[in-house]
Amino acid sequence: MPSHAPTTATPPATDTRVRLALFDLDHTLLPLDSDYEWGQFSVRQGLVEGQAFAQRNAEFFEQYRAGTLDLAQYIRFATEAICRLGPEASLAARQRFMAEVIAPAILPPAQALLQRHRDAGDEVLIVTATNIFVTEPIAQALGVPRSHLLAVELERDAHSGWYNGQIAGVPSMREGKVTRVAQWLQQRGWGWPQVHTTFYSDSRNDLALLEQVDVPVAVNPDPTLRQHAQQRGWAIMDLFAPA
């Protein structure tokens, strides 16, 4: 199917609502899964036990793609190394991860899409099921401030101040993405009726938020989402397809 999507999904001039452009991160703005790649990077760096961790990481990734992931269980697994290593070693490893894995994956088509929305006057948010430790520097590299990043927040130990492997608050996954966006709006004195929302996602896990927004866009969609988008007449965009 040829790619098609609204250029900026701009509402009519008579629509005075605040315009928000919401983006999933993995396989939407990035042509990879940053959560999975952080795990693989951790193996290569010797931060975790190699073969056993890599196998379990792949299993969790397949569960996510199938829509069956137990997020709390996965977060405990995925953050075990950083909890154990502490902030200094973890942040140093994350800096290497950004340089070696993420920076080469920030591609012009994604940057251009973000810029089109900025040029149209839209507020840009990233709404991702990947945890805040992994995603905060990625959002920064994409020009999205911390205040506009809705990721899975991680609980911090009351004594050490460092992460303890637990989720804090409502995780931004499946229906939780709708809740987190609603909370973000409420903090600014808005509700859904006061905003015009566009949401870009690749995943069946994001159907709840795609159904909620004004303009849903399936980007590089998995087979389930592609079929759903075709049935609903949603825009479909293969952002990283060869020219």
mmCIF file of N, CA, C and O in Angstrom, residues 126-219:
data_model
loop_
_atom_site.group_PDB
_atom_site.id
_atom_site.type_symbol
_atom_site.label_atom_id
_atom_site.label_comp_id
_atom_site.label_asym_id
_atom_site.label_seq_id
_atom_site.Cartn_x
_atom_site.Cartn_y
_atom_site.Cartn_z
ATOM 1 N N ILE A 126 6.135 13.201 23.168
ATOM 2 C CA ILE A 126 6.435 11.784 22.978
ATOM 3 C C ILE A 126 5.711 11.012 24.072
ATOM 4 O O ILE A 126 5.818 11.360 25.254
ATOM 5 N N VAL A 127 4.961 9.982 23.681
ATOM 6 C CA VAL A 127 4.210 9.155 24.631
ATOM 7 C C VAL A 127 4.643 7.712 24.382
ATOM 8 O O VAL A 127 4.260 7.097 23.384
ATOM 9 N N THR A 128 5.450 7.176 25.284
ATOM 10 C CA THR A 128 6.113 5.906 25.028
ATOM 11 C C THR A 128 6.001 4.950 26.208
ATOM 12 O O THR A 128 5.972 5.379 27.366
ATOM 13 N N ALA A 129 5.985 3.664 25.901
ATOM 14 C CA ALA A 129 5.964 2.633 26.937
ATOM 15 C C ALA A 129 7.362 2.238 27.379
ATOM 16 O O ALA A 129 7.514 1.345 28.217
ATOM 17 N N THR A 130 8.374 2.884 26.835
ATOM 18 C CA THR A 130 9.745 2.645 27.276
ATOM 19 C C THR A 130 10.031 3.516 28.499
ATOM 20 O O THR A 130 9.488 4.601 28.636
ATOM 21 N N ASN A 131 10.910 3.033 29.368
ATOM 22 C CA ASN A 131 11.107 3.720 30.648
ATOM 23 C C ASN A 131 11.890 5.017 30.508
ATOM 24 O O ASN A 131 12.607 5.254 29.534
ATOM 25 N N ILE A 132 11.766 5.858 31.511
ATOM 26 C CA ILE A 132 12.312 7.208 31.484
ATOM 27 C C ILE A 132 13.838 7.206 31.443
ATOM 28 O O ILE A 132 14.436 8.108 30.829
ATOM 29 N N PHE A 133 14.477 6.232 32.050
ATOM 30 C CA PHE A 133 15.939 6.191 32.029
ATOM 31 C C PHE A 133 16.456 6.090 30.601
ATOM 32 O O PHE A 133 17.391 6.796 30.211
ATOM 33 N N VAL A 134 15.839 5.247 29.811
ATOM 34 C CA VAL A 134 16.262 5.063 28.422
ATOM 35 C C VAL A 134 15.842 6.241 27.549
ATOM 36 O O VAL A 134 16.594 6.708 26.693
ATOM 37 N N THR A 135 14.636 6.743 27.777
ATOM 38 C CA THR A 135 14.050 7.673 26.810
ATOM 39 C C THR A 135 14.379 9.138 27.033
ATOM 40 O O THR A 135 14.303 9.933 26.091
ATOM 41 N N GLU A 136 14.750 9.543 28.242
ATOM 42 C CA GLU A 136 14.957 10.967 28.486
ATOM 43 C C GLU A 136 16.004 11.578 27.551
ATOM 44 O O GLU A 136 15.749 12.628 26.935
ATOM 45 N N PRO A 137 17.190 10.972 27.385
ATOM 46 C CA PRO A 137 18.154 11.573 26.464
ATOM 47 C C PRO A 137 17.742 11.439 24.999
ATOM 48 O O PRO A 137 18.150 12.263 24.167
ATOM 49 N N ILE A 138 16.931 10.440 24.670
ATOM 50 C CA ILE A 138 16.451 10.303 23.291
ATOM 51 C C ILE A 138 15.508 11.450 22.962
ATOM 52 O O ILE A 138 15.614 12.072 21.894
ATOM 53 N N ALA A 139 14.588 11.727 23.870
ATOM 54 C CA ALA A 139 13.675 12.847 23.656
ATOM 55 C C ALA A 139 14.454 14.147 23.500
ATOM 56 O O ALA A 139 14.163 14.971 22.616
ATOM 57 N N GLN A 140 15.453 14.338 24.342
ATOM 58 C CA GLN A 140 16.273 15.549 24.258
ATOM 59 C C GLN A 140 16.939 15.646 22.891
ATOM 60 O O GLN A 140 16.978 16.733 22.282
ATOM 61 N N ALA A 141 17.462 14.532 22.392
ATOM 62 C CA ALA A 141 18.111 14.531 21.079
ATOM 63 C C ALA A 141 17.128 14.846 19.966
ATOM 64 O O ALA A 141 17.517 15.387 18.921
ATOM 65 N N LEU A 142 15.852 14.537 20.173
ATOM 66 C CA LEU A 142 14.813 14.825 19.193
ATOM 67 C C LEU A 142 14.212 16.213 19.391
ATOM 68 O O LEU A 142 13.291 16.595 18.663
ATOM 69 N N GLY A 143 14.706 16.949 20.363
ATOM 70 C CA GLY A 143 14.220 18.300 20.602
ATOM 71 C C GLY A 143 12.945 18.373 21.408
ATOM 72 O O GLY A 143 12.248 19.391 21.376
ATOM 73 N N VAL A 144 12.635 17.312 22.150
ATOM 74 C CA VAL A 144 11.422 17.271 22.965
ATOM 75 C C VAL A 144 11.815 17.411 24.431
ATOM 76 O O VAL A 144 12.561 16.574 24.960
ATOM 77 N N PRO A 145 11.342 18.451 25.130
ATOM 78 C CA PRO A 145 11.747 18.660 26.522
ATOM 79 C C PRO A 145 11.161 17.607 27.456
ATOM 80 O O PRO A 145 10.174 16.934 27.131
ATOM 81 N N ARG A 146 11.761 17.503 28.628
ATOM 82 C CA ARG A 146 11.310 16.524 29.637
ATOM 83 C C ARG A 146 9.834 16.710 29.971
ATOM 84 O O ARG A 146 9.120 15.724 30.190
ATOM 85 N N SER A 147 9.367 17.952 29.976
ATOM 86 C CA SER A 147 7.970 18.224 30.315
ATOM 87 C C SER A 147 6.999 17.679 29.272
ATOM 88 O O SER A 147 5.806 17.542 29.544
ATOM 89 N N HIS A 148 7.504 17.358 28.090
ATOM 90 C CA HIS A 148 6.668 16.859 27.000
ATOM 91 C C HIS A 148 6.989 15.401 26.665
ATOM 92 O O HIS A 148 6.649 14.918 25.594
ATOM 93 N N LEU A 149 7.636 14.724 27.593
ATOM 94 C CA LEU A 149 7.929 13.297 27.466
ATOM 95 C C LEU A 149 7.104 12.530 28.479
ATOM 96 O O LEU A 149 7.283 12.698 29.692
ATOM 97 N N LEU A 150 6.204 11.691 27.994
ATOM 98 C CA LEU A 150 5.410 10.819 28.849
ATOM 99 C C LEU A 150 5.929 9.400 28.635
ATOM 100 O O LEU A 150 5.616 8.743 27.644
ATOM 101 N N ALA A 151 6.763 8.958 29.557
ATOM 102 C CA ALA A 151 7.371 7.637 29.499
ATOM 103 C C ALA A 151 7.002 6.881 30.769
ATOM 104 O O ALA A 151 6.356 7.432 31.670
ATOM 105 N N VAL A 152 7.404 5.630 30.867
ATOM 106 C CA VAL A 152 7.169 4.864 32.092
ATOM 107 C C VAL A 152 8.103 5.410 33.170
ATOM 108 O O VAL A 152 9.336 5.314 33.065
ATOM 109 N N GLU A 153 7.516 6.008 34.179
ATOM 110 C CA GLU A 153 8.307 6.581 35.273
ATOM 111 C C GLU A 153 8.775 5.468 36.211
ATOM 112 O O GLU A 153 8.068 4.483 36.424
ATOM 113 N N LEU A 154 9.947 5.648 36.763
ATOM 114 C CA LEU A 154 10.552 4.647 37.627
ATOM 115 C C LEU A 154 10.624 5.165 39.060
ATOM 116 O O LEU A 154 10.996 6.315 39.295
ATOM 117 N N GLU A 155 10.278 4.306 39.973
ATOM 118 C CA GLU A 155 10.305 4.665 41.396
ATOM 119 C C GLU A 155 11.745 4.756 41.875
ATOM 120 O O GLU A 155 12.618 4.004 41.428
ATOM 121 N N ARG A 156 12.003 5.691 42.772
ATOM 122 C CA ARG A 156 13.332 5.853 43.350
ATOM 123 C C ARG A 156 13.321 5.460 44.828
ATOM 124 O O ARG A 156 12.359 5.727 45.536
ATOM 125 N N ASP A 157 14.392 4.834 45.257
ATOM 126 C CA ASP A 157 14.538 4.430 46.649
ATOM 127 C C ASP A 157 14.607 5.666 47.538
ATOM 128 O O ASP A 157 15.292 6.642 47.222
ATOM 129 N N ALA A 158 13.902 5.633 48.645
ATOM 130 C CA ALA A 158 13.826 6.791 49.531
ATOM 131 C C ALA A 158 15.185 7.152 50.126
ATOM 132 O O ALA A 158 15.439 8.320 50.434
ATOM 133 N N HIS A 159 16.066 6.171 50.284
ATOM 134 C CA HIS A 159 17.362 6.427 50.916
ATOM 135 C C HIS A 159 18.438 6.753 49.893
ATOM 136 O O HIS A 159 19.157 7.747 50.030
ATOM 137 N N SER A 160 18.561 5.939 48.869
ATOM 138 C CA SER A 160 19.638 6.143 47.892
ATOM 139 C C SER A 160 19.285 7.190 46.839
ATOM 140 O O SER A 160 20.176 7.804 46.247
ATOM 141 N N GLY A 161 17.985 7.382 46.591
ATOM 142 C CA GLY A 161 17.577 8.303 45.538
ATOM 143 C C GLY A 161 17.704 7.730 44.146
ATOM 144 O O GLY A 161 17.407 8.412 43.157
ATOM 145 N N TRP A 162 18.124 6.461 44.038
ATOM 146 C CA TRP A 162 18.295 5.832 42.737
ATOM 147 C C TRP A 162 17.155 4.841 42.493
ATOM 148 O O TRP A 162 16.370 4.534 43.387
ATOM 149 N N TYR A 163 17.039 4.381 41.282
ATOM 150 C CA TYR A 163 15.923 3.530 40.898
ATOM 151 C C TYR A 163 15.932 2.204 41.649
ATOM 152 O O TYR A 163 16.988 1.659 41.974
ATOM 153 N N ASN A 164 14.707 1.686 41.897
ATOM 154 C CA ASN A 164 14.586 0.432 42.653
ATOM 155 C C ASN A 164 13.890 -0.685 41.876
ATOM 156 O O ASN A 164 13.580 -1.726 42.440
ATOM 157 N N GLY A 165 13.631 -0.472 40.579
ATOM 158 C CA GLY A 165 13.049 -1.525 39.755
ATOM 159 C C GLY A 165 11.534 -1.544 39.708
ATOM 160 O O GLY A 165 10.948 -2.425 39.071
ATOM 161 N N GLN A 166 10.896 -0.571 40.356
ATOM 162 C CA GLN A 166 9.445 -0.519 40.371
ATOM 163 C C GLN A 166 8.935 0.634 39.499
ATOM 164 O O GLN A 166 9.641 1.619 39.278
ATOM 165 N N ILE A 167 7.705 0.514 39.044
ATOM 166 C CA ILE A 167 7.067 1.560 38.254
ATOM 167 C C ILE A 167 6.454 2.597 39.189
ATOM 168 O O ILE A 167 5.845 2.240 40.197
ATOM 169 N N ALA A 168 6.603 3.853 38.848
ATOM 170 C CA ALA A 168 5.984 4.936 39.610
ATOM 171 C C ALA A 168 4.786 5.474 38.832
ATOM 172 O O ALA A 168 4.896 5.799 37.651
ATOM 173 N N GLY A 169 3.640 5.549 39.488
ATOM 174 C CA GLY A 169 2.451 6.101 38.856
ATOM 175 C C GLY A 169 1.863 5.190 37.791
ATOM 176 O O GLY A 169 2.118 3.978 37.749
ATOM 177 N N VAL A 170 1.069 5.786 36.918
ATOM 178 C CA VAL A 170 0.409 5.043 35.840
ATOM 179 C C VAL A 170 1.398 4.835 34.704
ATOM 180 O O VAL A 170 1.940 5.816 34.178
ATOM 181 N N PRO A 171 1.667 3.598 34.319
ATOM 182 C CA PRO A 171 2.596 3.381 33.216
ATOM 183 C C PRO A 171 1.975 3.786 31.874
ATOM 184 O O PRO A 171 0.788 3.544 31.635
ATOM 185 N N SER A 172 2.770 4.404 31.045
ATOM 186 C CA SER A 172 2.285 4.886 29.749
ATOM 187 C C SER A 172 2.320 3.756 28.725
ATOM 188 O O SER A 172 3.098 3.767 27.770
ATOM 189 N N MET A 173 1.428 2.787 28.925
ATOM 190 C CA MET A 173 1.320 1.646 28.030
ATOM 191 C C MET A 173 -0.149 1.292 27.862
ATOM 192 O O MET A 173 -0.925 1.360 28.818
ATOM 193 N N ARG A 174 -0.531 0.925 26.642
ATOM 194 C CA ARG A 174 -1.917 0.603 26.295
ATOM 195 C C ARG A 174 -2.846 1.705 26.803
ATOM 196 O O ARG A 174 -2.645 2.874 26.501
ATOM 197 N N GLU A 175 -3.890 1.361 27.562
ATOM 198 C CA GLU A 175 -4.848 2.362 28.040
ATOM 199 C C GLU A 175 -4.171 3.397 28.946
ATOM 200 O O GLU A 175 -4.670 4.523 29.098
ATOM 201 N N GLY A 176 -3.036 3.019 29.536
ATOM 202 C CA GLY A 176 -2.309 3.957 30.372
ATOM 203 C C GLY A 176 -1.830 5.184 29.615
ATOM 204 O O GLY A 176 -1.645 6.253 30.204
ATOM 205 N N LYS A 177 -1.635 5.046 28.317
ATOM 206 C CA LYS A 177 -1.239 6.230 27.533
ATOM 207 C C LYS A 177 -2.372 7.260 27.512
ATOM 208 O O LYS A 177 -2.117 8.470 27.584
ATOM 209 N N VAL A 178 -3.598 6.794 27.409
ATOM 210 C CA VAL A 178 -4.742 7.716 27.434
ATOM 211 C C VAL A 178 -4.790 8.427 28.780
ATOM 212 O O VAL A 178 -4.975 9.655 28.852
ATOM 213 N N THR A 179 -4.594 7.681 29.854
ATOM 214 C CA THR A 179 -4.618 8.262 31.202
ATOM 215 C C THR A 179 -3.512 9.286 31.374
ATOM 216 O O THR A 179 -3.737 10.389 31.897
ATOM 217 N N ARG A 180 -2.312 8.951 30.924
ATOM 218 C CA ARG A 180 -1.180 9.860 31.104
ATOM 219 C C ARG A 180 -1.358 11.149 30.304
ATOM 220 O O ARG A 180 -1.021 12.236 30.782
ATOM 221 N N VAL A 181 -1.872 11.045 29.085
ATOM 222 C CA VAL A 181 -2.122 12.261 28.307
ATOM 223 C C VAL A 181 -3.198 13.101 28.985
ATOM 224 O O VAL A 181 -3.081 14.327 29.085
ATOM 225 N N ALA A 182 -4.250 12.442 29.486
ATOM 226 C CA ALA A 182 -5.316 13.172 30.186
ATOM 227 C C ALA A 182 -4.760 13.887 31.413
ATOM 228 O O ALA A 182 -5.136 15.032 31.713
ATOM 229 N N GLN A 183 -3.854 13.242 32.145
ATOM 230 C CA GLN A 183 -3.231 13.880 33.311
ATOM 231 C C GLN A 183 -2.395 15.082 32.885
ATOM 232 O O GLN A 183 -2.411 16.120 33.548
ATOM 233 N N TRP A 184 -1.663 14.935 31.785
ATOM 234 C CA TRP A 184 -0.842 16.034 31.263
ATOM 235 C C TRP A 184 -1.728 17.216 30.890
ATOM 236 O O TRP A 184 -1.399 18.363 31.196
ATOM 237 N N LEU A 185 -2.848 16.936 30.254
ATOM 238 C CA LEU A 185 -3.785 17.996 29.894
ATOM 239 C C LEU A 185 -4.349 18.675 31.140
ATOM 240 O O LEU A 185 -4.436 19.911 31.212
ATOM 241 N N GLN A 186 -4.735 17.878 32.118
ATOM 242 C CA GLN A 186 -5.330 18.419 33.338
ATOM 243 C C GLN A 186 -4.359 19.349 34.057
ATOM 244 O O GLN A 186 -4.763 20.383 34.608
ATOM 245 N N GLN A 187 -3.094 19.014 34.051
ATOM 246 C CA GLN A 187 -2.084 19.856 34.695
ATOM 247 C C GLN A 187 -2.018 21.241 34.056
ATOM 248 O O GLN A 187 -1.573 22.203 34.690
ATOM 249 N N ARG A 188 -2.465 21.339 32.824
ATOM 250 C CA ARG A 188 -2.443 22.612 32.103
ATOM 251 C C ARG A 188 -3.822 23.246 32.007
ATOM 252 O O ARG A 188 -4.011 24.224 31.281
ATOM 253 N N GLY A 189 -4.776 22.682 32.718
ATOM 254 C CA GLY A 189 -6.119 23.234 32.724
ATOM 255 C C GLY A 189 -6.923 22.925 31.481
ATOM 256 O O GLY A 189 -7.883 23.629 31.169
ATOM 257 N N TRP A 190 -6.544 21.878 30.766
ATOM 258 C CA TRP A 190 -7.233 21.483 29.551
ATOM 259 C C TRP A 190 -7.901 20.125 29.742
ATOM 260 O O TRP A 190 -7.570 19.357 30.649
ATOM 261 N N GLY A 191 -8.840 19.838 28.855
ATOM 262 C CA GLY A 191 -9.412 18.513 28.709
ATOM 263 C C GLY A 191 -9.360 18.155 27.240
ATOM 264 O O GLY A 191 -8.964 18.965 26.399
ATOM 265 N N TRP A 192 -9.793 16.959 26.916
ATOM 266 C CA TRP A 192 -9.770 16.537 25.508
ATOM 267 C C TRP A 192 -10.527 17.505 24.601
ATOM 268 O O TRP A 192 -10.072 17.775 23.481
ATOM 269 N N PRO A 193 -11.669 18.085 25.041
ATOM 270 C CA PRO A 193 -12.390 18.994 24.137
ATOM 271 C C PRO A 193 -11.625 20.269 23.805
ATOM 272 O O PRO A 193 -11.930 20.931 22.808
ATOM 273 N N GLN A 194 -10.635 20.623 24.639
ATOM 274 C CA GLN A 194 -9.913 21.875 24.424
ATOM 275 C C GLN A 194 -8.700 21.733 23.493
ATOM 276 O O GLN A 194 -8.028 22.721 23.202
ATOM 277 N N VAL A 195 -8.418 20.516 23.054
ATOM 278 C CA VAL A 195 -7.226 20.301 22.235
ATOM 279 C C VAL A 195 -7.578 19.536 20.961
ATOM 280 O O VAL A 195 -8.544 18.761 20.930
ATOM 281 N N HIS A 196 -6.807 19.801 19.931
ATOM 282 C CA HIS A 196 -6.874 18.996 18.699
ATOM 283 C C HIS A 196 -5.646 18.104 18.696
ATOM 284 O O HIS A 196 -4.509 18.582 18.756
ATOM 285 N N THR A 197 -5.858 16.792 18.660
ATOM 286 C CA THR A 197 -4.764 15.849 18.868
ATOM 287 C C THR A 197 -4.539 14.972 17.641
ATOM 288 O O THR A 197 -5.481 14.434 17.052
ATOM 289 N N THR A 198 -3.270 14.822 17.300
ATOM 290 C CA THR A 198 -2.818 13.863 16.297
ATOM 291 C C THR A 198 -1.878 12.897 16.993
ATOM 292 O O THR A 198 -1.057 13.321 17.817
ATOM 293 N N PHE A 199 -1.994 11.619 16.723
ATOM 294 C CA PHE A 199 -1.112 10.633 17.355
ATOM 295 C C PHE A 199 -0.561 9.696 16.299
ATOM 296 O O PHE A 199 -1.299 9.124 15.509
ATOM 297 N N TYR A 200 0.764 9.549 16.314
ATOM 298 C CA TYR A 200 1.485 8.671 15.402
ATOM 299 C C TYR A 200 1.985 7.450 16.172
ATOM 300 O O TYR A 200 2.676 7.595 17.183
ATOM 301 N N SER A 201 1.669 6.254 15.699
ATOM 302 C CA SER A 201 2.153 5.042 16.364
ATOM 303 C C SER A 201 2.256 3.887 15.385
ATOM 304 O O SER A 201 1.545 3.837 14.379
ATOM 305 N N ASP A 202 3.138 2.948 15.736
ATOM 306 C CA ASP A 202 3.325 1.749 14.918
ATOM 307 C C ASP A 202 2.616 0.524 15.481
ATOM 308 O O ASP A 202 2.567 -0.505 14.814
ATOM 309 N N SER A 203 2.077 0.611 16.707
ATOM 310 C CA SER A 203 1.797 -0.602 17.469
ATOM 311 C C SER A 203 0.335 -0.835 17.813
ATOM 312 O O SER A 203 -0.391 0.094 18.180
ATOM 313 N N ARG A 204 -0.040 -2.100 17.775
ATOM 314 C CA ARG A 204 -1.361 -2.519 18.237
ATOM 315 C C ARG A 204 -1.574 -2.158 19.703
ATOM 316 O O ARG A 204 -2.710 -1.976 20.149
ATOM 317 N N ASN A 205 -0.486 -2.052 20.467
ATOM 318 C CA ASN A 205 -0.596 -1.695 21.878
ATOM 319 C C ASN A 205 -1.137 -0.282 22.083
ATOM 320 O O ASN A 205 -1.545 0.060 23.182
ATOM 321 N N ASP A 206 -1.125 0.523 21.018
ATOM 322 C CA ASP A 206 -1.538 1.918 21.137
ATOM 323 C C ASP A 206 -2.931 2.189 20.577
ATOM 324 O O ASP A 206 -3.317 3.357 20.382
ATOM 325 N N LEU A 207 -3.708 1.152 20.360
ATOM 326 C CA LEU A 207 -5.043 1.352 19.785
ATOM 327 C C LEU A 207 -5.926 2.234 20.669
ATOM 328 O O LEU A 207 -6.725 3.027 20.164
ATOM 329 N N ALA A 208 -5.779 2.139 21.982
ATOM 330 C CA ALA A 208 -6.633 2.945 22.872
ATOM 331 C C ALA A 208 -6.418 4.433 22.627
ATOM 332 O O ALA A 208 -7.387 5.200 22.508
ATOM 333 N N LEU A 209 -5.167 4.863 22.544
ATOM 334 C CA LEU A 209 -4.899 6.284 22.317
ATOM 335 C C LEU A 209 -5.211 6.675 20.876
ATOM 336 O O LEU A 209 -5.720 7.771 20.619
ATOM 337 N N LEU A 210 -4.947 5.799 19.930
ATOM 338 C CA LEU A 210 -5.291 6.087 18.538
ATOM 339 C C LEU A 210 -6.794 6.301 18.383
ATOM 340 O O LEU A 210 -7.235 7.167 17.608
ATOM 341 N N GLU A 211 -7.588 5.543 19.117
ATOM 342 C CA GLU A 211 -9.043 5.703 19.053
ATOM 343 C C GLU A 211 -9.491 6.997 19.734
ATOM 344 O O GLU A 211 -10.546 7.544 19.405
ATOM 345 N N GLN A 212 -8.689 7.504 20.672
ATOM 346 C CA GLN A 212 -9.078 8.678 21.454
ATOM 347 C C GLN A 212 -8.848 9.983 20.705
ATOM 348 O O GLN A 212 -9.612 10.939 20.854
ATOM 349 N N VAL A 213 -7.789 10.052 19.893
ATOM 350 C CA VAL A 213 -7.368 11.334 19.323
ATOM 351 C C VAL A 213 -8.219 11.728 18.119
ATOM 352 O O VAL A 213 -8.982 10.930 17.578
ATOM 353 N N ASP A 214 -8.043 12.986 17.688
ATOM 354 C CA ASP A 214 -8.769 13.481 16.519
ATOM 355 C C ASP A 214 -8.231 12.885 15.228
ATOM 356 O O ASP A 214 -8.998 12.551 14.315
ATOM 357 N N VAL A 215 -6.908 12.783 15.133
ATOM 358 C CA VAL A 215 -6.277 12.288 13.897
ATOM 359 C C VAL A 215 -5.314 11.158 14.244
ATOM 360 O O VAL A 215 -4.190 11.402 14.687
ATOM 361 N N PRO A 216 -5.727 9.907 14.071
ATOM 362 C CA PRO A 216 -4.813 8.786 14.285
ATOM 363 C C PRO A 216 -4.014 8.511 13.011
ATOM 364 O O PRO A 216 -4.558 8.515 11.907
ATOM 365 N N VAL A 217 -2.719 8.278 13.171
ATOM 366 C CA VAL A 217 -1.856 7.963 12.039
ATOM 367 C C VAL A 217 -1.052 6.713 12.376
ATOM 368 O O VAL A 217 -0.312 6.695 13.368
ATOM 369 N N ALA A 218 -1.191 5.690 11.579
ATOM 370 C CA ALA A 218 -0.427 4.456 11.759
ATOM 371 C C ALA A 218 0.897 4.608 11.010
ATOM 372 O O ALA A 218 0.921 4.764 9.795
ATOM 373 N N VAL A 219 1.998 4.580 11.756
ATOM 374 C CA VAL A 219 3.323 4.793 11.182
ATOM 375 C C VAL A 219 4.113 3.492 11.251
ATOM 376 O O VAL A 219 4.256 2.918 12.331
#
